[in-house]
mmCIF file of C-alpha atoms in Angstrom:
data_model
loop_
_atom_site.group_PDB
_atom_site.id
_atom_site.type_symbol
_atom_site.label_atom_id
_atom_site.label_comp_id
_atom_site.label_asym_id
_atom_site.label_seq_id
_atom_site.Cartn_x
_atom_site.Cartn_y
_atom_site.Cartn_z
ATOM 1 C CA MET F 1048 -20.499 -7.129 -4.314
ATOM 2 C CA GLU F 1049 -19.709 -10.935 -3.260
ATOM 3 C CA GLU F 1050 -22.893 -11.981 -2.098
ATOM 4 C CA ASN F 1051 -24.015 -11.170 -5.871
ATOM 5 C CA LEU F 1052 -21.786 -13.461 -7.201
ATOM 6 C CA GLN F 1053 -22.021 -17.042 -7.490
ATOM 7 C CA GLN F 1054 -19.063 -19.575 -6.638
ATOM 8 C CA VAL F 1055 -17.174 -21.591 -8.463
ATOM 9 C CA VAL F 1056 -18.926 -24.758 -7.878
ATOM 10 C CA PHE F 1057 -16.319 -27.837 -6.866
ATOM 11 C CA SER F 1058 -16.245 -31.692 -6.492
ATOM 12 C CA TYR F 1059 -14.598 -33.090 -3.482
ATOM 13 C CA ASN F 1060 -11.296 -31.489 -1.948
ATOM 14 C CA TYR F 1061 -11.904 -28.067 -3.828
ATOM 15 C CA ARG F 1062 -11.376 -29.992 -7.038
ATOM 16 C CA LEU F 1063 -12.604 -28.296 -10.134
ATOM 17 C CA PRO F 1064 -14.153 -30.733 -12.323
ATOM 18 C CA ILE F 1065 -13.301 -31.421 -15.898
ATOM 19 C CA LYS F 1066 -16.947 -31.359 -18.239
ATOM 20 C CA ILE F 1067 -17.743 -32.363 -21.550
ATOM 21 C CA ASN F 1068 -18.803 -29.048 -23.549
ATOM 22 C CA PRO F 1069 -21.324 -30.770 -25.916
ATOM 23 C CA GLY F 1070 -20.881 -27.977 -28.595
ATOM 24 C CA PRO F 1071 -17.304 -26.718 -30.558
ATOM 25 C CA VAL F 1072 -15.867 -23.579 -29.658
ATOM 26 C CA SER F 1073 -13.954 -21.476 -32.114
ATOM 27 C CA TYR F 1074 -10.877 -19.386 -30.536
ATOM 28 C CA LYS F 1075 -8.829 -16.555 -32.174
ATOM 29 C CA VAL F 1076 -5.316 -17.251 -31.382
ATOM 30 C CA LEU F 1077 -2.269 -14.598 -31.715
ATOM 31 C CA VAL F 1078 1.475 -15.269 -30.648
ATOM 32 C CA ALA F 1079 3.967 -12.878 -30.123
ATOM 33 C CA LEU F 1080 7.694 -13.904 -29.908
ATOM 34 C CA PHE F 1081 9.689 -10.698 -28.787
ATOM 35 C CA ASN F 1082 13.681 -10.710 -29.476
ATOM 36 C CA GLY F 1083 14.712 -6.912 -28.258
ATOM 37 C CA ASP F 1084 12.828 -4.472 -30.686
ATOM 38 C CA LYS F 1085 11.694 -7.342 -33.130
ATOM 39 C CA VAL F 1086 8.561 -8.869 -32.556
ATOM 40 C CA ASP F 1087 7.281 -11.566 -34.883
ATOM 41 C CA THR F 1088 3.427 -12.566 -34.953
ATOM 42 C CA ILE F 1089 0.941 -15.792 -35.703
ATOM 43 C CA LYS F 1090 -2.547 -15.176 -36.069
ATOM 44 C CA TYR F 1091 -4.697 -18.538 -37.167
ATOM 45 C CA GLU F 1092 -8.229 -19.696 -35.867
ATOM 46 C CA VAL F 1093 -8.816 -22.872 -34.118
ATOM 47 C CA ARG F 1094 -11.879 -24.808 -33.485
ATOM 48 C CA MET F 1095 -12.172 -27.629 -30.445
ATOM 49 C CA ARG F 1096 -14.740 -29.864 -29.517
ATOM 50 C CA TRP F 1097 -14.479 -32.460 -26.524
ATOM 51 C CA ILE F 1098 -15.342 -36.508 -26.417
ATOM 52 C CA ALA F 1099 -15.333 -38.480 -23.469
ATOM 53 C CA LYS F 1100 -13.387 -41.837 -23.997
ATOM 54 C CA ASP F 1101 -13.969 -43.025 -20.559
ATOM 55 C CA ASN F 1102 -13.791 -41.979 -17.003
ATOM 56 C CA ILE F 1103 -10.010 -41.474 -16.451
ATOM 57 C CA SER F 1104 -9.452 -39.476 -20.172
ATOM 58 C CA TYR F 1105 -11.342 -37.590 -22.891
ATOM 59 C CA ILE F 1106 -10.438 -36.421 -26.980
ATOM 60 C CA ALA F 1107 -10.335 -32.854 -27.738
ATOM 61 C CA ILE F 1108 -10.386 -32.788 -31.720
ATOM 62 C CA VAL F 1109 -8.865 -29.358 -32.749
ATOM 63 C CA ASP F 1110 -8.810 -28.108 -35.963
ATOM 64 C CA ARG F 1111 -6.759 -25.213 -37.074
ATOM 65 C CA SER F 1112 -8.163 -22.605 -40.047
ATOM 66 C CA GLU F 1113 -5.989 -23.435 -43.434
ATOM 67 C CA LYS F 1114 -5.257 -19.319 -43.315
ATOM 68 C CA VAL F 1115 -1.916 -18.346 -41.240
ATOM 69 C CA TYR F 1116 -1.286 -15.123 -40.999
ATOM 70 C CA ILE F 1117 2.707 -14.341 -40.368
ATOM 71 C CA ASN F 1118 3.309 -10.857 -39.177
ATOM 72 C CA ASN F 1119 -0.274 -9.805 -40.822
ATOM 73 C CA SER F 1120 0.560 -11.582 -43.838
ATOM 74 C CA GLU F 1121 -0.212 -14.759 -45.703
ATOM 75 C CA PRO F 1122 2.861 -16.571 -45.933
ATOM 76 C CA ASP F 1123 4.797 -15.327 -49.149
ATOM 77 C CA LEU F 1124 8.664 -16.703 -48.378
ATOM 78 C CA VAL F 1125 8.999 -20.390 -50.227
ATOM 79 C CA SER F 1126 10.290 -21.428 -46.155
ATOM 80 C CA GLU F 1127 6.898 -20.250 -44.539
ATOM 81 C CA GLU F 1128 4.480 -21.285 -47.457
ATOM 82 C CA LEU F 1129 6.161 -25.269 -47.032
ATOM 83 C CA THR F 1130 5.853 -24.933 -42.848
ATOM 84 C CA ALA F 1131 2.521 -23.685 -43.212
ATOM 85 C CA MET F 1132 1.541 -26.588 -45.636
ATOM 86 C CA VAL F 1133 3.405 -29.291 -43.522
ATOM 87 C CA SER F 1134 1.793 -28.047 -40.491
ATOM 88 C CA ALA F 1135 -1.832 -27.878 -41.722
ATOM 89 C CA VAL F 1136 -1.407 -31.939 -42.284
ATOM 90 C CA LEU F 1137 -2.033 -32.645 -38.877
ATOM 91 C CA TYR F 1138 -5.127 -31.101 -38.971
ATOM 92 C CA PRO F 1139 -7.827 -32.244 -37.673
ATOM 93 C CA LEU F 1140 -5.838 -33.280 -34.492
ATOM 94 C CA ALA F 1141 -7.487 -35.633 -31.874
ATOM 95 C CA LEU F 1142 -5.609 -35.281 -28.937
ATOM 96 C CA SER F 1143 -6.029 -37.157 -25.771
ATOM 97 C CA VAL F 1144 -6.313 -35.428 -22.850
ATOM 98 C CA ASP F 1145 -6.033 -36.438 -19.008
ATOM 99 C CA THR F 1146 -8.672 -36.093 -15.898
ATOM 100 C CA THR F 1147 -6.296 -32.644 -14.949
ATOM 101 C CA GLY F 1148 -6.737 -31.151 -18.873
ATOM 102 C CA LYS F 1149 -3.262 -31.994 -19.663
ATOM 103 C CA CYS F 1150 -2.451 -33.457 -23.322
ATOM 104 C CA THR F 1151 -0.770 -37.369 -22.868
ATOM 105 C CA GLY F 1152 -1.023 -37.866 -26.810
ATOM 106 C CA ILE F 1153 -2.610 -38.256 -30.207
ATOM 107 C CA CYS F 1154 -5.378 -40.461 -31.421
ATOM 108 C CA ASN F 1155 -5.520 -40.694 -34.734
ATOM 109 C CA PHE F 1156 -1.448 -40.904 -35.483
ATOM 110 C CA PRO F 1157 -2.322 -43.218 -38.355
ATOM 111 C CA GLU F 1158 -4.858 -40.811 -40.221
ATOM 112 C CA ILE F 1159 -2.063 -37.982 -39.953
ATOM 113 C CA ARG F 1160 0.472 -40.157 -41.482
ATOM 114 C CA LYS F 1161 -1.663 -40.827 -44.719
ATOM 115 C CA ARG F 1162 -2.250 -37.072 -44.810
ATOM 116 C CA TRP F 1163 1.342 -36.612 -44.779
ATOM 117 C CA ASP F 1164 2.228 -38.859 -47.520
ATOM 118 C CA ALA F 1165 -0.556 -37.056 -49.756
ATOM 119 C CA LYS F 1166 0.491 -33.725 -49.075
ATOM 120 C CA LYS F 1167 4.261 -34.905 -50.300
ATOM 121 C CA GLN F 1168 2.732 -35.446 -53.854
ATOM 122 C CA GLU F 1169 1.368 -32.138 -53.802
ATOM 123 C CA ILE F 1170 4.544 -30.273 -52.608
ATOM 124 C CA ARG F 1171 6.264 -31.807 -55.442
ATOM 125 C CA LYS F 1172 4.346 -30.753 -57.996
ATOM 126 C CA VAL F 1173 5.021 -27.375 -56.758
ATOM 127 C CA TYR F 1174 8.450 -27.270 -55.771
ATOM 128 C CA THR F 1175 11.472 -29.670 -56.989
ATOM 129 C CA GLY F 1176 15.381 -29.787 -55.813
ATOM 130 C CA ALA F 1177 17.715 -31.781 -53.161
ATOM 131 C CA TRP F 1178 16.881 -29.181 -50.506
ATOM 132 C CA LEU F 1179 13.410 -30.147 -51.348
ATOM 133 C CA GLU F 1180 13.907 -33.783 -50.414
ATOM 134 C CA LYS F 1181 15.971 -33.002 -47.571
ATOM 135 C CA PHE F 1182 12.865 -30.911 -46.059
ATOM 136 C CA LEU F 1183 10.582 -33.884 -46.607
ATOM 137 C CA ARG F 1184 13.089 -36.422 -45.282
ATOM 138 C CA LEU F 1185 13.430 -34.289 -42.266
ATOM 139 C CA ASN F 1186 9.947 -34.211 -41.748
ATOM 140 C CA ASP F 1187 9.702 -37.540 -42.713
ATOM 141 C CA LYS F 1188 10.925 -38.668 -39.297
ATOM 142 C CA ALA F 1189 8.229 -36.808 -37.278
ATOM 143 C CA PHE F 1190 5.415 -38.393 -39.274
ATOM 144 C CA GLN F 1191 6.354 -41.896 -39.076
ATOM 145 C CA ASP F 1192 7.195 -41.895 -35.690
ATOM 146 C CA LYS F 1193 4.083 -41.279 -33.338
ATOM 147 C CA ASP F 1194 6.255 -40.459 -30.344
ATOM 148 C CA ALA F 1195 8.059 -37.718 -31.964
ATOM 149 C CA LEU F 1196 5.089 -36.341 -33.703
ATOM 150 C CA VAL F 1197 3.513 -35.906 -29.948
ATOM 151 C CA ARG F 1198 6.775 -34.425 -29.224
ATOM 152 C CA ARG F 1199 6.505 -31.971 -32.219
ATOM 153 C CA VAL F 1200 2.489 -31.318 -31.160
ATOM 154 C CA GLN F 1201 3.319 -30.366 -27.444
ATOM 155 C CA LYS F 1202 5.718 -27.757 -28.883
ATOM 156 C CA ASP F 1203 3.033 -25.790 -30.407
ATOM 157 C CA LEU F 1204 2.317 -23.014 -28.340
ATOM 158 C CA PHE F 1205 -1.177 -22.697 -28.605
ATOM 159 C CA ILE F 1206 -1.441 -26.645 -27.665
ATOM 160 C CA SER F 1207 0.974 -25.589 -24.808
ATOM 161 C CA ALA F 1208 -0.835 -23.013 -23.831
ATOM 162 C CA TYR F 1209 -4.550 -24.307 -23.562
ATOM 163 C CA PHE F 1210 -3.759 -27.953 -22.017
ATOM 164 C CA GLN F 1211 -2.458 -26.656 -18.984
ATOM 165 C CA SER F 1212 -3.677 -28.512 -15.788
ATOM 166 C CA PHE F 1213 -6.579 -26.932 -14.527
ATOM 167 C CA TYR F 1214 -8.585 -29.555 -13.479
ATOM 168 C CA LYS F 1215 -6.987 -30.158 -10.137
ATOM 169 C CA SER F 1216 -7.533 -30.025 -6.323
ATOM 170 C CA TYR F 1217 -7.119 -26.219 -5.219
ATOM 171 C CA THR F 1218 -7.488 -27.147 -1.365
ATOM 172 C CA GLU F 1219 -9.264 -24.707 1.025
ATOM 173 C CA LYS F 1220 -6.934 -21.846 0.481
ATOM 174 C CA LEU F 1221 -7.637 -21.987 -3.371
ATOM 175 C CA MET F 1222 -4.233 -21.905 -4.681
ATOM 176 C CA ILE F 1223 -1.690 -24.902 -5.260
ATOM 177 C CA GLU F 1224 2.190 -24.896 -6.277
ATOM 178 C CA ASN F 1225 2.422 -26.546 -10.153
ATOM 179 C CA ARG F 1226 5.067 -27.286 -12.408
ATOM 180 C CA VAL F 1227 4.398 -25.758 -15.989
ATOM 181 C CA ALA F 1228 6.675 -26.468 -19.131
ATOM 182 C CA VAL F 1229 6.453 -24.485 -22.060
ATOM 183 C CA PRO F 1230 8.281 -24.117 -25.744
ATOM 184 C CA PHE F 1231 10.087 -21.197 -26.505
ATOM 185 C CA PHE F 1232 11.470 -19.846 -29.864
ATOM 186 C CA SER F 1233 13.218 -22.937 -31.590
ATOM 187 C CA ASP F 1234 14.950 -24.410 -28.382
ATOM 188 C CA PRO F 1235 14.760 -28.213 -28.512
ATOM 189 C CA GLU F 1236 14.015 -28.373 -24.562
ATOM 190 C CA LYS F 1237 11.064 -26.918 -23.043
ATOM 191 C CA LEU F 1238 11.515 -24.364 -20.410
ATOM 192 C CA ILE F 1239 10.367 -24.955 -16.592
ATOM 193 C CA TYR F 1240 8.289 -22.811 -14.258
ATOM 194 C CA GLN F 1241 7.015 -23.457 -10.485
ATOM 195 C CA VAL F 1242 4.362 -21.233 -10.563
ATOM 196 C CA ASN F 1243 1.718 -20.415 -8.145
ATOM 197 C CA GLN F 1244 -1.816 -21.562 -9.395
ATOM 198 C CA GLN F 1245 -4.871 -19.990 -7.731
ATOM 199 C CA ILE F 1246 -8.387 -19.879 -8.899
ATOM 200 C CA ASP F 1247 -11.062 -17.364 -8.090
ATOM 201 C CA LYS F 1248 -13.796 -18.060 -5.430
ATOM 202 C CA TYR F 1249 -16.624 -16.316 -7.155
ATOM 203 C CA ILE F 1250 -17.479 -16.436 -10.690
ATOM 204 C CA ASP F 1251 -17.550 -13.296 -12.348
ATOM 205 C CA GLU F 1252 -19.912 -10.783 -13.717
ATOM 206 C CA LYS F 1253 -19.164 -12.668 -17.148
ATOM 207 C CA GLN F 1254 -20.240 -15.801 -15.596
ATOM 208 C CA LEU F 1255 -16.049 -16.806 -16.147
ATOM 209 C CA ILE F 1256 -14.058 -18.500 -13.432
ATOM 210 C CA ARG F 1257 -10.817 -17.042 -13.668
ATOM 211 C CA ILE F 1258 -7.172 -18.908 -13.180
ATOM 212 C CA GLU F 1259 -4.208 -17.584 -12.408
ATOM 213 C CA MET F 1260 -0.523 -18.813 -12.716
ATOM 214 C CA LYS F 1261 2.560 -16.884 -11.585
ATOM 215 C CA GLY F 1262 6.132 -17.998 -10.797
ATOM 216 C CA SER F 1263 9.890 -17.974 -12.023
ATOM 217 C CA ARG F 1264 11.850 -20.876 -13.433
ATOM 218 C CA SER F 1265 13.067 -24.169 -12.078
ATOM 219 C CA ALA F 1266 15.532 -26.314 -12.740
ATOM 220 C CA PRO F 1267 14.033 -29.853 -14.965
ATOM 221 C CA PRO F 1268 13.270 -32.833 -12.920
ATOM 222 C CA ASP F 1269 16.471 -34.624 -14.579
ATOM 223 C CA SER F 1270 18.964 -31.430 -13.522
ATOM 224 C CA PRO F 1271 21.906 -32.229 -11.216
ATOM 225 C CA ALA F 1272 20.378 -28.589 -9.590
ATOM 226 C CA THR F 1273 18.098 -29.302 -6.562
ATOM 227 C CA LYS F 1274 14.502 -30.480 -7.813
ATOM 228 C CA ASN F 1275 12.144 -27.174 -8.338
ATOM 229 C CA LYS F 1276 15.391 -24.656 -7.457
ATOM 230 C CA PRO F 1277 14.946 -21.414 -9.205
ATOM 231 C CA VAL F 1278 17.502 -21.089 -12.254
ATOM 232 C CA ALA F 1279 18.994 -17.551 -13.729
ATOM 233 C CA GLY F 1280 15.843 -15.409 -13.382
ATOM 234 C CA GLY F 1281 12.701 -15.716 -15.633
ATOM 235 C CA PHE F 1282 9.200 -15.511 -15.093
ATOM 236 C CA PHE F 1283 6.064 -16.466 -16.026
ATOM 237 C CA HIS F 1284 2.108 -15.052 -15.916
ATOM 238 C CA GLY F 1285 -0.930 -16.517 -17.104
ATOM 239 C CA GLU F 1286 -4.555 -15.451 -17.097
ATOM 240 C CA PHE F 1287 -7.066 -18.355 -17.875
ATOM 241 C CA TYR F 1288 -10.880 -17.626 -18.068
ATOM 242 C CA LEU F 1289 -13.153 -20.702 -17.898
ATOM 243 C CA GLU F 1290 -16.914 -20.654 -18.859
ATOM 244 C CA SER F 1291 -18.659 -21.788 -15.432
ATOM 245 C CA GLN F 1292 -21.186 -23.723 -17.553
ATOM 246 C CA TYR F 1293 -18.903 -26.681 -18.670
ATOM 247 C CA ASN F 1294 -15.386 -25.289 -17.265
ATOM 248 C CA THR F 1295 -14.545 -24.769 -20.855
ATOM 249 C CA ILE F 1296 -11.659 -22.000 -21.632
ATOM 250 C CA GLN F 1297 -12.914 -19.700 -22.882
ATOM 251 C CA ALA F 1298 -10.089 -17.226 -22.993
ATOM 252 C CA LEU F 1299 -6.391 -17.307 -21.988
ATOM 253 C CA LYS F 1300 -3.601 -14.721 -21.983
ATOM 254 C CA LEU F 1301 0.095 -15.994 -21.166
ATOM 255 C CA HIS F 1302 3.510 -14.818 -21.304
ATOM 256 C CA TYR F 1303 6.984 -15.465 -20.019
ATOM 257 C CA THR F 1304 10.567 -15.118 -20.677
ATOM 258 C CA PRO F 1305 13.519 -17.319 -19.817
ATOM 259 C CA ASP F 1306 16.062 -14.725 -17.927
ATOM 260 C CA THR F 1307 15.914 -11.511 -16.541
ATOM 261 C CA GLY F 1308 17.021 -9.562 -19.491
ATOM 262 C CA GLN F 1309 14.028 -10.124 -20.839
ATOM 263 C CA LYS F 1310 15.339 -9.345 -24.287
ATOM 264 C CA LYS F 1311 13.406 -12.622 -25.512
ATOM 265 C CA LYS F 1312 9.867 -13.308 -24.479
ATOM 266 C CA ALA F 1313 6.907 -15.138 -25.703
ATOM 267 C CA MET F 1314 3.157 -14.301 -25.674
ATOM 268 C CA VAL F 1315 -0.169 -16.160 -26.340
ATOM 269 C CA ILE F 1316 -3.390 -14.486 -26.257
ATOM 270 C CA VAL F 1317 -6.527 -16.854 -26.999
ATOM 271 C CA THR F 1318 -10.421 -15.202 -27.058
ATOM 272 C CA GLY F 1319 -13.253 -17.830 -28.140
ATOM 273 C CA ASN F 1320 -16.814 -17.962 -29.124
ATOM 274 C CA PRO F 1321 -19.633 -20.567 -29.657
ATOM 275 C CA VAL F 1322 -19.809 -22.042 -33.358
ATOM 276 C CA GLU F 1323 -22.267 -24.348 -34.692
ATOM 277 C CA LYS F 1324 -21.101 -26.364 -37.708
ATOM 278 C CA PRO F 1325 -17.671 -27.983 -37.504
ATOM 279 C CA ARG F 1326 -15.850 -29.431 -39.854
ATOM 280 C CA LYS F 1327 -15.344 -33.202 -40.671
ATOM 281 C CA PRO F 1328 -14.082 -35.146 -37.267
ATOM 282 C CA PRO F 1329 -11.212 -37.276 -37.356
ATOM 283 C CA GLU F 1330 -10.779 -40.772 -38.031
ATOM 284 C CA LEU F 1331 -10.161 -42.421 -34.621
ATOM 285 C CA PRO F 1332 -8.943 -45.793 -33.839
#
């Protein structure tokens, strides 16, 4: 069977190279948050395209669909509608990405800030009250501070799942150790996992490259606990499928939990297909 399969093409020291896909790709995103027997889901679509900035960094332009479905319904509560309106301000979102595929910052912050100023006036035409002004002031802090907005974006479950460090040297064993940090519910701090990251030697029948991550929680870098020492249970499992021409993510599925009880769990499923017409790109500095 293996003799009929094509091997993954690596560069020096079994490094999976990051490439620029010339066309945009559309994705369907499902986020599910489990808390005991309760399950909340969020569904939306995303369009992505890549631009080479220089030899050591790239720009990923992310555009999310205006329609977001919460538990299979469009937002109907005031809090849900406001959250959706605020989130829409971010898109199109231009992210800086390093050579490993990790998101490192935002490239179109001035444009996003202008959109937020316009969106505030739009919101005030629909809602009024002291509670609204408090809500707007809280969001002002993020949209006026670039570092705060970067932290907010990096807590997005899709962004966190998609921009993992895939483009690394996997060594002759085709497996490396890696640390991943992912957001969880409304927790202010990300969860840290120590994982084994393995890449399949062969491209599968669908012309996809499979990467798997499996591991358990570890102490944060600045924790007094021993670095990378496992903490109270919790697991992380992710499967990522990259199309083999440009090494671009085609699909992914990951789930993780903070403890052994597994009463709370997050799951992200992404499936993608190429599209032809992207929306207007954001303005870049």
